[in-house]
Coordinates of C-alpha atoms and ligand atoms in Angstrom, one line a residue:
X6 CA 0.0 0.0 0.0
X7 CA 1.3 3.3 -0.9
X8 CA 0.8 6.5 1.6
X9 CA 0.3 9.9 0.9
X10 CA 1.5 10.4 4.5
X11 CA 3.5 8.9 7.3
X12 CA 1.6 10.4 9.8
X13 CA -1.9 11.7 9.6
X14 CA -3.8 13.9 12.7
X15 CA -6.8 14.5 13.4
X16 CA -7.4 18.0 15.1
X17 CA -4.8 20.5 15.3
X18 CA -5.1 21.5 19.1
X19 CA -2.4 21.8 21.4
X20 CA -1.6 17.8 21.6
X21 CA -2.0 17.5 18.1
X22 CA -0.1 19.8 16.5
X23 CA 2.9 19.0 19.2
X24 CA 3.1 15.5 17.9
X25 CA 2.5 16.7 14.4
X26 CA 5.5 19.7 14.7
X27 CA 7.3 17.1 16.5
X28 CA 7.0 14.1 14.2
X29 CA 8.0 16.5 11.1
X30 CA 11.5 17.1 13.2
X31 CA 12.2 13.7 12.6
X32 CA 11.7 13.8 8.9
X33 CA 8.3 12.2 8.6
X34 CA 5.8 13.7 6.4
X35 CA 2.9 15.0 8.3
X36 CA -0.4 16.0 7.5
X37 CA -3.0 17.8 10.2
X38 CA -6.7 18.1 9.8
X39 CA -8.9 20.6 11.4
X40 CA -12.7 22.0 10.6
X41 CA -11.7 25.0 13.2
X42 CA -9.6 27.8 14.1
X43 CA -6.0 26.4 14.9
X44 CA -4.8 25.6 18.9
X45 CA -8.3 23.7 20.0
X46 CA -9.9 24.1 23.1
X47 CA -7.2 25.9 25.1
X48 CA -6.3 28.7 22.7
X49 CA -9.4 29.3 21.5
X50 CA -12.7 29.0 24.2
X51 CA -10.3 27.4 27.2
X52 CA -7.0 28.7 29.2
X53 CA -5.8 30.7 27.1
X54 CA -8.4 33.4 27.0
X55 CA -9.9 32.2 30.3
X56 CA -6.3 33.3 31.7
X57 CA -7.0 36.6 29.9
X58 CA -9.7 37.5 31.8
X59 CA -9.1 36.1 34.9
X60 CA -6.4 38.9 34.6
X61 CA -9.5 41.6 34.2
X62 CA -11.3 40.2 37.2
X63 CA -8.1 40.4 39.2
X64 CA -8.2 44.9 39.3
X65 CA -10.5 45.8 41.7
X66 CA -8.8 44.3 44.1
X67 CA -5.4 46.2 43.1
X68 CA -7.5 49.0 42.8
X69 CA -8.6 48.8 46.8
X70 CA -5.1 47.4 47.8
X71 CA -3.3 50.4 45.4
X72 CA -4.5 52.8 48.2
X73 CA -2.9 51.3 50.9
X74 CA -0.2 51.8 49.2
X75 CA -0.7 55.6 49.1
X76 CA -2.3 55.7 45.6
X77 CA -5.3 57.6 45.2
X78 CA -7.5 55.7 42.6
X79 CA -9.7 57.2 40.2
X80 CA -13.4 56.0 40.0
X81 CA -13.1 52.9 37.3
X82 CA -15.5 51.5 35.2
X83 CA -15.3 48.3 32.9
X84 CA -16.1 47.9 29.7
X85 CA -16.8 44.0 28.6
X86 CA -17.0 45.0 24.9
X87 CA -13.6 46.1 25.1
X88 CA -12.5 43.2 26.9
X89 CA -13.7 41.2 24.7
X90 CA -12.3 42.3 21.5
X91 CA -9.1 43.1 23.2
X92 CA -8.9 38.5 24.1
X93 CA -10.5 37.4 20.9
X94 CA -7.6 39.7 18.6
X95 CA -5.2 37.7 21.4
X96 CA -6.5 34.5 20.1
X97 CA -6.2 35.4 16.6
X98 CA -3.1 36.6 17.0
X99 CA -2.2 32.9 18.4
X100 CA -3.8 31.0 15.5
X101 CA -1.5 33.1 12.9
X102 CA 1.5 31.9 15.3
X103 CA 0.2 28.4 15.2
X104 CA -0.1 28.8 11.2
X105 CA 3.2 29.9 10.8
X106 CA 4.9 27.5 13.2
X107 CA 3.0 24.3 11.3
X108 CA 4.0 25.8 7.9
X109 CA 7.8 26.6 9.3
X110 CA 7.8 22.5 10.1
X111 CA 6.3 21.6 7.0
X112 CA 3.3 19.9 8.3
X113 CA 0.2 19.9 5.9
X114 CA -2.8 21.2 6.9
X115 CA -5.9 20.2 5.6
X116 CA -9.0 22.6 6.3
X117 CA -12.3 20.8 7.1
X118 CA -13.9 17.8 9.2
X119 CA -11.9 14.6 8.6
X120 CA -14.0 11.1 8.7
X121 CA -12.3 7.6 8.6
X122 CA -13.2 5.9 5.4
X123 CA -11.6 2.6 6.3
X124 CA -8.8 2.5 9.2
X125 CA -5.7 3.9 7.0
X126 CA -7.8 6.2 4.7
X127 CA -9.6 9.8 5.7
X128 CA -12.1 11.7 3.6
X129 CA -12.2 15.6 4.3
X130 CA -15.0 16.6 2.0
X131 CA -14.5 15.5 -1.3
X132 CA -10.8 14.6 -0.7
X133 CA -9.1 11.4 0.7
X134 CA -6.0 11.1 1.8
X135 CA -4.4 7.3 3.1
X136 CA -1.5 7.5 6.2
X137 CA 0.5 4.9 7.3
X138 CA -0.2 6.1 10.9
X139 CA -3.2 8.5 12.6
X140 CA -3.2 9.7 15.6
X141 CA -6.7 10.9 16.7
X142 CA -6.2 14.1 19.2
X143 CA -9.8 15.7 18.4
X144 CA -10.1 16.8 22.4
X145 CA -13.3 17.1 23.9
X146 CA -16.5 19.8 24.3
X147 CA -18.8 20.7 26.7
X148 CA -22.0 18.8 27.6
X149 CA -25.2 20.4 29.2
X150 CA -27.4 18.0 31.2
X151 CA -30.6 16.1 29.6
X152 CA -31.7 16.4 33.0
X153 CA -32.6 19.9 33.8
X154 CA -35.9 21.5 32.4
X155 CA -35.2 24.5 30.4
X156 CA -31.1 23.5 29.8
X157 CA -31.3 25.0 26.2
X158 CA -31.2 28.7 28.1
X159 CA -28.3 28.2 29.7
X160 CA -24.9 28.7 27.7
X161 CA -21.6 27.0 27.9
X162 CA -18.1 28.2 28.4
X163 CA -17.6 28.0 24.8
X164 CA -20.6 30.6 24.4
X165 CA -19.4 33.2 27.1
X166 CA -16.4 34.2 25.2
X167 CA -18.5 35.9 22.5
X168 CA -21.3 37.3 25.0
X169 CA -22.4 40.5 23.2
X170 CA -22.7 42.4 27.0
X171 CA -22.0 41.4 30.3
X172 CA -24.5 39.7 32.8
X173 CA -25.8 41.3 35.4
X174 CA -26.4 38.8 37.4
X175 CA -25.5 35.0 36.4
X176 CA -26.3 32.0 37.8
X177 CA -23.5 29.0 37.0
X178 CA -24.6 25.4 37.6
X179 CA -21.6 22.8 38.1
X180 CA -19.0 23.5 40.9
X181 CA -15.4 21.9 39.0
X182 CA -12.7 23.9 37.4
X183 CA -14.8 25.7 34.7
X184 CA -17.7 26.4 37.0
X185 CA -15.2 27.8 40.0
X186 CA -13.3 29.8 37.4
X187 CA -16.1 31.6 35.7
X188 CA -17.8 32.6 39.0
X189 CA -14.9 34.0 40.2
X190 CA -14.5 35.8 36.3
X191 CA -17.7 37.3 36.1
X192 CA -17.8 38.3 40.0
X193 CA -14.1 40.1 39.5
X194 CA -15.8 42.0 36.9
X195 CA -18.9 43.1 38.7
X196 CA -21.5 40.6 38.3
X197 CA -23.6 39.2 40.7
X198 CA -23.0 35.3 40.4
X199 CA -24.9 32.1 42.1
X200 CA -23.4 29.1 41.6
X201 CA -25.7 25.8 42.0
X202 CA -23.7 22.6 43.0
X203 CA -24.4 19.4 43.8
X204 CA -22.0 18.4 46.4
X205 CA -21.4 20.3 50.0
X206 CA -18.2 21.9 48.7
X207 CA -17.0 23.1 44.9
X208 CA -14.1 21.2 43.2
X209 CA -14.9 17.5 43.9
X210 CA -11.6 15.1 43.9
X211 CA -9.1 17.9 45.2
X212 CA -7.9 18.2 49.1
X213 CA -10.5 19.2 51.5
X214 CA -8.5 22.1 53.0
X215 CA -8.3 23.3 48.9
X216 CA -11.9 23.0 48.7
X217 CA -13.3 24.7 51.3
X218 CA -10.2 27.4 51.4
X219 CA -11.4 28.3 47.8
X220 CA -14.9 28.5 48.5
X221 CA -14.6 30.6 51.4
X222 CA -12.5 32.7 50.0
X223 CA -15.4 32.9 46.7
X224 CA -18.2 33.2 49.1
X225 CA -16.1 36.1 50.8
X226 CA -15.7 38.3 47.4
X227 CA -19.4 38.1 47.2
X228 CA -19.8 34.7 45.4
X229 CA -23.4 33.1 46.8
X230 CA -22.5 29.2 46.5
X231 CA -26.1 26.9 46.6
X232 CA -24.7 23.5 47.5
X233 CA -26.6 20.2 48.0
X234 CA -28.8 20.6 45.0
X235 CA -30.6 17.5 43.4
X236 CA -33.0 19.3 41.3
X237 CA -32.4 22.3 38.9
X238 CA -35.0 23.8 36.6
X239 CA -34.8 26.8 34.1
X240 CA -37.6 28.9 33.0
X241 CA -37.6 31.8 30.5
X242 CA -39.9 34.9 31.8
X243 CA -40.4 38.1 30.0
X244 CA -37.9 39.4 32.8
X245 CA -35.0 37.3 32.1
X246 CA -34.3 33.2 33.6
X247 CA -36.1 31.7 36.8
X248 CA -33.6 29.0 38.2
X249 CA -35.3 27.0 40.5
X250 CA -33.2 25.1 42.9
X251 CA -34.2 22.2 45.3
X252 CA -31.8 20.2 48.0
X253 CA -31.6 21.2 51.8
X254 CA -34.4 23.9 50.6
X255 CA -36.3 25.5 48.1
X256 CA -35.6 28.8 46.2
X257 CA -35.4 30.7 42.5
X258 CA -32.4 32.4 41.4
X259 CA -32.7 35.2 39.0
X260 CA -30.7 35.1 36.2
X261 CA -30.9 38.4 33.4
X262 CA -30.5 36.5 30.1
X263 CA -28.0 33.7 30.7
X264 CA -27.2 30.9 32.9
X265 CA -23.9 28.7 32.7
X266 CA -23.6 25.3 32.6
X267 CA -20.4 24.2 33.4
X268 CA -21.0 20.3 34.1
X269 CA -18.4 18.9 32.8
X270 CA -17.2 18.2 29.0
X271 CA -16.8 14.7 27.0
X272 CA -15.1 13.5 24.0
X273 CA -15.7 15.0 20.6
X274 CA -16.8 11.5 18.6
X275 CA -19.5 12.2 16.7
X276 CA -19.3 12.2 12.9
X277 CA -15.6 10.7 12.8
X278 CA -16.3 7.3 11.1
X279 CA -14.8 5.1 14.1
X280 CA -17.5 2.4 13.3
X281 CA -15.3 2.0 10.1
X282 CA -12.0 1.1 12.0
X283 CA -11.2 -1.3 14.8
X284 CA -10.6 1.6 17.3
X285 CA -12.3 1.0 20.5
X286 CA -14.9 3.8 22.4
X287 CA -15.4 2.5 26.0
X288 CA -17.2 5.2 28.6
X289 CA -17.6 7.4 25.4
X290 CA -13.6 7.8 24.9
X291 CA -11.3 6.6 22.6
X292 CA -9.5 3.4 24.7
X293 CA -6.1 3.4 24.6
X294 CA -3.3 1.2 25.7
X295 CA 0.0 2.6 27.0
X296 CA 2.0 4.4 24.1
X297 CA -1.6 6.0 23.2
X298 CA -2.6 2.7 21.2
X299 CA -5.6 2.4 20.0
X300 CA -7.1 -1.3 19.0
X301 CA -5.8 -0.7 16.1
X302 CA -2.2 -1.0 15.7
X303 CA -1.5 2.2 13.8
X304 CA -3.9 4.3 14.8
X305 CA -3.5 6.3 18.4
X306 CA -5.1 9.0 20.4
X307 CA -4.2 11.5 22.5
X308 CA -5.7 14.5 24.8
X309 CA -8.8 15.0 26.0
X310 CA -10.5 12.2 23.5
X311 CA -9.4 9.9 25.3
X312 CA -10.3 11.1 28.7
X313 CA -7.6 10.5 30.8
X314 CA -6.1 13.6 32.3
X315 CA -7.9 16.4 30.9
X316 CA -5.2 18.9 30.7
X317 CA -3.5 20.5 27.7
X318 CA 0.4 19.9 28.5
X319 CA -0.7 16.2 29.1
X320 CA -1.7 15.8 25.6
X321 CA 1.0 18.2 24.9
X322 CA 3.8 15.8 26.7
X323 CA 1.8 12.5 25.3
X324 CA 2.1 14.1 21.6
X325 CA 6.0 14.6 22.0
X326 CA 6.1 11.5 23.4
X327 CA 4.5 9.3 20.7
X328 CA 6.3 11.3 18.1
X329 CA 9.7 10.4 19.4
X330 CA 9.2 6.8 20.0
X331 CA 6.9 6.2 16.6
X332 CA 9.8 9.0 14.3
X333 CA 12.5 9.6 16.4
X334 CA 13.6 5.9 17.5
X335 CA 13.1 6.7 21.4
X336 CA 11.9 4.9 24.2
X337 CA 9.9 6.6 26.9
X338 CA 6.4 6.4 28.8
X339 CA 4.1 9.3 29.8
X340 CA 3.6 9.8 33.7
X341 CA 0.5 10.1 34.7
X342 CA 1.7 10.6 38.6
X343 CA 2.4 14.2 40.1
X344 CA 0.5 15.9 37.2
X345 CA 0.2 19.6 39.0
X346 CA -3.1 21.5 37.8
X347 CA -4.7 24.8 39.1
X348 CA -7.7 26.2 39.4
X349 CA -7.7 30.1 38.4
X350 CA -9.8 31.1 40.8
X351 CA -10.0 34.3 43.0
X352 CA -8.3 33.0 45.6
X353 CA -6.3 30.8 43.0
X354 CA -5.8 27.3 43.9
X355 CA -2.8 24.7 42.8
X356 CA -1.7 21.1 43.6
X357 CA 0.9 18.8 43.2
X358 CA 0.4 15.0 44.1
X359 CA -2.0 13.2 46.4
X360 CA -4.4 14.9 48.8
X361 CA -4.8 14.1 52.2
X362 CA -7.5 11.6 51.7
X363 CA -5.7 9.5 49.0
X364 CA -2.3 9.7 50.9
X365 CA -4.6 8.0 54.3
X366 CA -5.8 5.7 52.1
X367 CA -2.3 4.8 50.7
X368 CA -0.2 5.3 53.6
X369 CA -2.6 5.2 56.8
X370 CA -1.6 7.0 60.3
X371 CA 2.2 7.5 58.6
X372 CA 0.6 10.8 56.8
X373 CA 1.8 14.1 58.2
X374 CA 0.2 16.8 57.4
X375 CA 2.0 20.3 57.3
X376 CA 0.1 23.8 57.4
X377 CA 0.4 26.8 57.6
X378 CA -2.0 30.2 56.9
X379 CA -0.8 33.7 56.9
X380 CA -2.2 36.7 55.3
X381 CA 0.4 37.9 52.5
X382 CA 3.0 41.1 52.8
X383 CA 1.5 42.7 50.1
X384 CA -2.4 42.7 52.2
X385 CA -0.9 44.2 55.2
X386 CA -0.5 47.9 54.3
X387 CA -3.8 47.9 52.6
X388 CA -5.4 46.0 55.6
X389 CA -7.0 43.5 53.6
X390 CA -8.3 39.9 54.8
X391 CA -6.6 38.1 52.0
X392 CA -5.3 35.0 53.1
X393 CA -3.1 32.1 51.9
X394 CA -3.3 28.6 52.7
X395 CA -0.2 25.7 52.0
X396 CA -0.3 22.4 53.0
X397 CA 2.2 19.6 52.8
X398 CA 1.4 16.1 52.7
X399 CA 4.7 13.5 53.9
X400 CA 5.0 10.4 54.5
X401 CA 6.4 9.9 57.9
X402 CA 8.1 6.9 57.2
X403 CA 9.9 7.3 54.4
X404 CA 9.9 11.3 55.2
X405 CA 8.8 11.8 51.1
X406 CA 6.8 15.0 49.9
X407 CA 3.6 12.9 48.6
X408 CA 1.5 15.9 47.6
X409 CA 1.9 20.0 48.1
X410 CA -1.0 22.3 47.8
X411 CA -1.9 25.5 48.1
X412 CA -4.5 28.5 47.9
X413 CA -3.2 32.2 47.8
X414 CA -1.7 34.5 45.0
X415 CA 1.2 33.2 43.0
X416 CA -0.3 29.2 43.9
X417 CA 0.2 28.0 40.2
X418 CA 3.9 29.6 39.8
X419 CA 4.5 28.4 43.1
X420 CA 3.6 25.2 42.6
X421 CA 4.6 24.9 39.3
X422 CA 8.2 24.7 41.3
X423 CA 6.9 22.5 44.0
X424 CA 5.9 19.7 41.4
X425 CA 10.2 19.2 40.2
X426 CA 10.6 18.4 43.6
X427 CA 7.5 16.2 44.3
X428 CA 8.0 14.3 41.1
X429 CA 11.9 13.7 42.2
X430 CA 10.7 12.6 45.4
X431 CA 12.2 14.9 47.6
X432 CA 11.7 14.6 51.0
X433 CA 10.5 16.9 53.9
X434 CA 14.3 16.9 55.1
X435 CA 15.2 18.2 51.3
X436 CA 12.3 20.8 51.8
X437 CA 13.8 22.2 55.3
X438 CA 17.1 22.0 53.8
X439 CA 16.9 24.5 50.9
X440 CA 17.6 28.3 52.2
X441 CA 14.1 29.9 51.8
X442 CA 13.7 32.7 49.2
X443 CA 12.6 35.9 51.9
X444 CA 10.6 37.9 51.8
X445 CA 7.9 35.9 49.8
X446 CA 5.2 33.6 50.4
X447 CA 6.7 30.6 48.6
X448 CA 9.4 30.6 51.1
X449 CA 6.6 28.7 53.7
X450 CA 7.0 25.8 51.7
X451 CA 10.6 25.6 53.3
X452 CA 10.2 26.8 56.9
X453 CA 7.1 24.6 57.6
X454 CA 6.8 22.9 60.9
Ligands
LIG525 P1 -15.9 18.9 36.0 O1 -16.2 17.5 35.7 O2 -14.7 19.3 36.7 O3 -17.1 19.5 36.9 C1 -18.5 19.3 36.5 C2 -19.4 19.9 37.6 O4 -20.7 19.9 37.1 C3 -19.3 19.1 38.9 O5 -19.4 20.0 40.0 C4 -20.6 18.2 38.8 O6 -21.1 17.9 40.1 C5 -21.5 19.2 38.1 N1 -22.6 18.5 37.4 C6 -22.5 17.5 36.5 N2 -23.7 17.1 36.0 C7 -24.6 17.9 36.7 C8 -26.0 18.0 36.6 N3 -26.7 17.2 35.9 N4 -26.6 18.9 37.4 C9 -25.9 19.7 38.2 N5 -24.5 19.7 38.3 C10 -23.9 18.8 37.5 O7 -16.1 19.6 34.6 P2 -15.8 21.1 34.1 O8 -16.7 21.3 33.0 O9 -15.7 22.1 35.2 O10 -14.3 20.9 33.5 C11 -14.0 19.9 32.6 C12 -12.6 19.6 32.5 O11 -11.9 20.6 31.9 C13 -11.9 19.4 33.9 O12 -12.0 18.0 34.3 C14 -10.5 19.8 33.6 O13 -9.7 18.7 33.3 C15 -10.6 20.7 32.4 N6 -10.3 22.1 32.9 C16 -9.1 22.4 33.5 C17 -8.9 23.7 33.9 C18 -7.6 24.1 34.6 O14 -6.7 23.3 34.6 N7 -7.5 25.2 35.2 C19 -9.9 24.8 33.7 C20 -11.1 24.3 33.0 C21 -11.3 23.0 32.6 P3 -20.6 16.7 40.9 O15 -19.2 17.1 41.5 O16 -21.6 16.6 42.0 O17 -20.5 15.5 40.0

């Protein structure tokens, strides 16, 4: 069989145009479909200009704190319009970086929805094109719930990107990353936000002390949190959206035109022609054996399809990977242990290893927990109640650094540091032993006791 390609991938977003960029390197020719604007999820409705306005919901409080500081401060006004424009020409100033950067390594793009023919041959519209080897890196999208009466008035956080004006008062339903980081957005910029959650406490799965640290800290800007909700209905009014809520009690939110719903995202399947290959969809992902195999030999996956670690440098790292052990005659194997992650939240929140209640479960009474709260320098003139929180979790046996977290300002750049020393299994001794960095508030993570 001839190829027109060595490698073939479907969906140029951040995992696959690093395996693509990186196979190329190693002299194989590479071809990368996509139907959309270039860089996925993350560049174009995720982190990237989610970041961007988490930076705009961050002034009002250097505002109040600049006149501590003996600046007098102006009366501000926002202007979401602005905003708005000012991210989206961000993001298509990225694509035209991602353009360049995929023509610089020679990789072929091919504009349009790919669809698996048979399992070494892809139609994209009228064309076909056969590869030797695909990788399927097609990420994910957000799902709203059959469940709740009147969902189709609620928006995603694909949608609130292009929001022609701001909310006034928005009510979010979901309580993980996107949920926590959007309340926290749209509060920062002066609306009033309710978010409906199932559980007791936002952010299920991280470290209790994270979890209720972050949502004090929301409730405390002015975030009303609704937890223990089983049943949410929407209702359209002449006035705007009638949420009503029921758990512990009984009330209706008012919403002006929108409501989120940020409950969770799933693998983008649909349409791709899988039912012409062998490739195997189990909990509506793309299964995958180490390496990224599919159950097809030549054919992998990568990213968020897949559903693994839902994070863009995991598929970024899993891309490289694949692409020097299937181009560049490597060997090596994707961790899937100390993966640090953050939540951009207002107070942010980062973490590094296990929590508390996995490391009990692991390692029993030898956990050691570690804490310490303090309000931060910069607070202090200003006389503002901003606090951080960081926590250590050790083994006491072995004295090992099994997970570090923290709440506070800084807490993904802090523990984006933290991690190379978790992941090289450094202990508590190795922590007290490095000279701490002063005046700062990463230096805690040192002088804990
Ligand atoms: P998550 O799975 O993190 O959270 C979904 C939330 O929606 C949970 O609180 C869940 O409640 C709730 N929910 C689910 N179904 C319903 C329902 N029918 N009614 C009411 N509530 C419901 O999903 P996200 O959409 O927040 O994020 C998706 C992924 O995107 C994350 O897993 C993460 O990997 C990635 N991401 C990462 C970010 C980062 O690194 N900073 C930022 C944004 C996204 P319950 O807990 O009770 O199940």
């Amino acid at each position: 069989m001839s190829y027109d390609f060595d490698l073939l991938v479907l969906g140029a977003g951040s995992g696959g145009i690093a395996c693509a960029r990186r196979a190329a390197e190693y002299g194989a020719k590479v071809g990368i479909i996509e139907s959309n604007r270039l860089g996925g999820t993350c560049v174009n409705r995720g982190c990237v200009p989610k970041k961007l306005m988490v930076y705009a919901s961050h002034f009002p409080v250097h505002f109040e704190a600049a006149q501590g500081y003996g600046w007098s401060v102006g009366e501000s006004t926002f202007n979401w319009e602005k905003m708005i424009t000012a991210v989206n020409n961000e993001v298509t100033r990225l694509n035209g970086i991602y353009q360049r950067m995929l023509d610089n390594s020679k990789v072929q793009l091919f504009r349009g929805y790919g669809k698996f023919i048979d399992s070494h041959t892809i139609a994209i519209g009228e064309e076909k094109v056969i590869a030797q080897k695909i990788l399927i890196a097609v990420g994910g999208k957000p799902v709203k719930p059959d469940d709740i009466p009147g969902i189709e008035y609620a928006i995603t956080s694909d949608d609130i990107f292009h929001l022609k004006e701001q909310p006034k008062q928005m009510v979010i339903i979901g309580g993980g990353y996107i949920g926590v980081e959007f309340a926290c957005i749209l509060n920062g910029l002066g609306t009033q936000v309710t978010q409906v959650i199932r559980a007791d406490k936002i952010l299920r799965g991280f470290d209790e002390d994270i979890r209720t640290e972050i949502q004090e800290g929301m409730q405390k800007h002015g975030i009303r949190i609704v937890n223990n909700i089983n049943e949410i209905a929407i209702e359209k009014t002449d006035t705007g959206l009638q949420v009503r809520v029921k758990g512990d009690s009984e009330e209706t939110v008012v919403a002006d035109t929108v409501s989120l719903a940020a409950t969770g995202r799933k693998p983008n399947l649909e349409n791709l022609g899988l039912e012409n290959t062998g490739v195997e969809v189990v909990n509506e992902a793309i299964a995958v054996k180490e390496n990224n195999q599919t159950a097809e030999a030549h054919i992998y996956a990568i990213g968020d399809c897949t559903d693994r670690i839902n994070l863009t440098p995991v598929a970024i790292k899993e891309g490289r990977i694949l692409a020097d052990i299937q181009f560049g005659g490597k060997s090596g194997q994707m961790s899937y242990e100390n993966v640090p992650s953050a939540v951009f939240s207002t107070p942010e929140g980062a973490t590094v290893g296990l929590t508390e209640a996995e490391a009990r479960e692991k390692y029993g009474d030898a956990v050691k927990i570690y804490r310490s709260k303090f309000r931060p320098m910069y607070y202090t003139l200003p006389d503002m109640q901003e606090k951080t929180l960081m926590k250590l979790v050790v083994d006491s046996n072995s004295d090992r650094v099994l997970g570090a977290h923290m709440v506070g300002d800084y807490a993904a750049e802090i523990i984006q540091g933290v991690a190379i020393a978790v992941n090289m299994g450094a202990t508590k001794a190795e922590f007290d032993a490095t000279v701490a960095l002063h005046p700062s508030s990463a230096e805690e993570f040192v002088t804990m006791r």
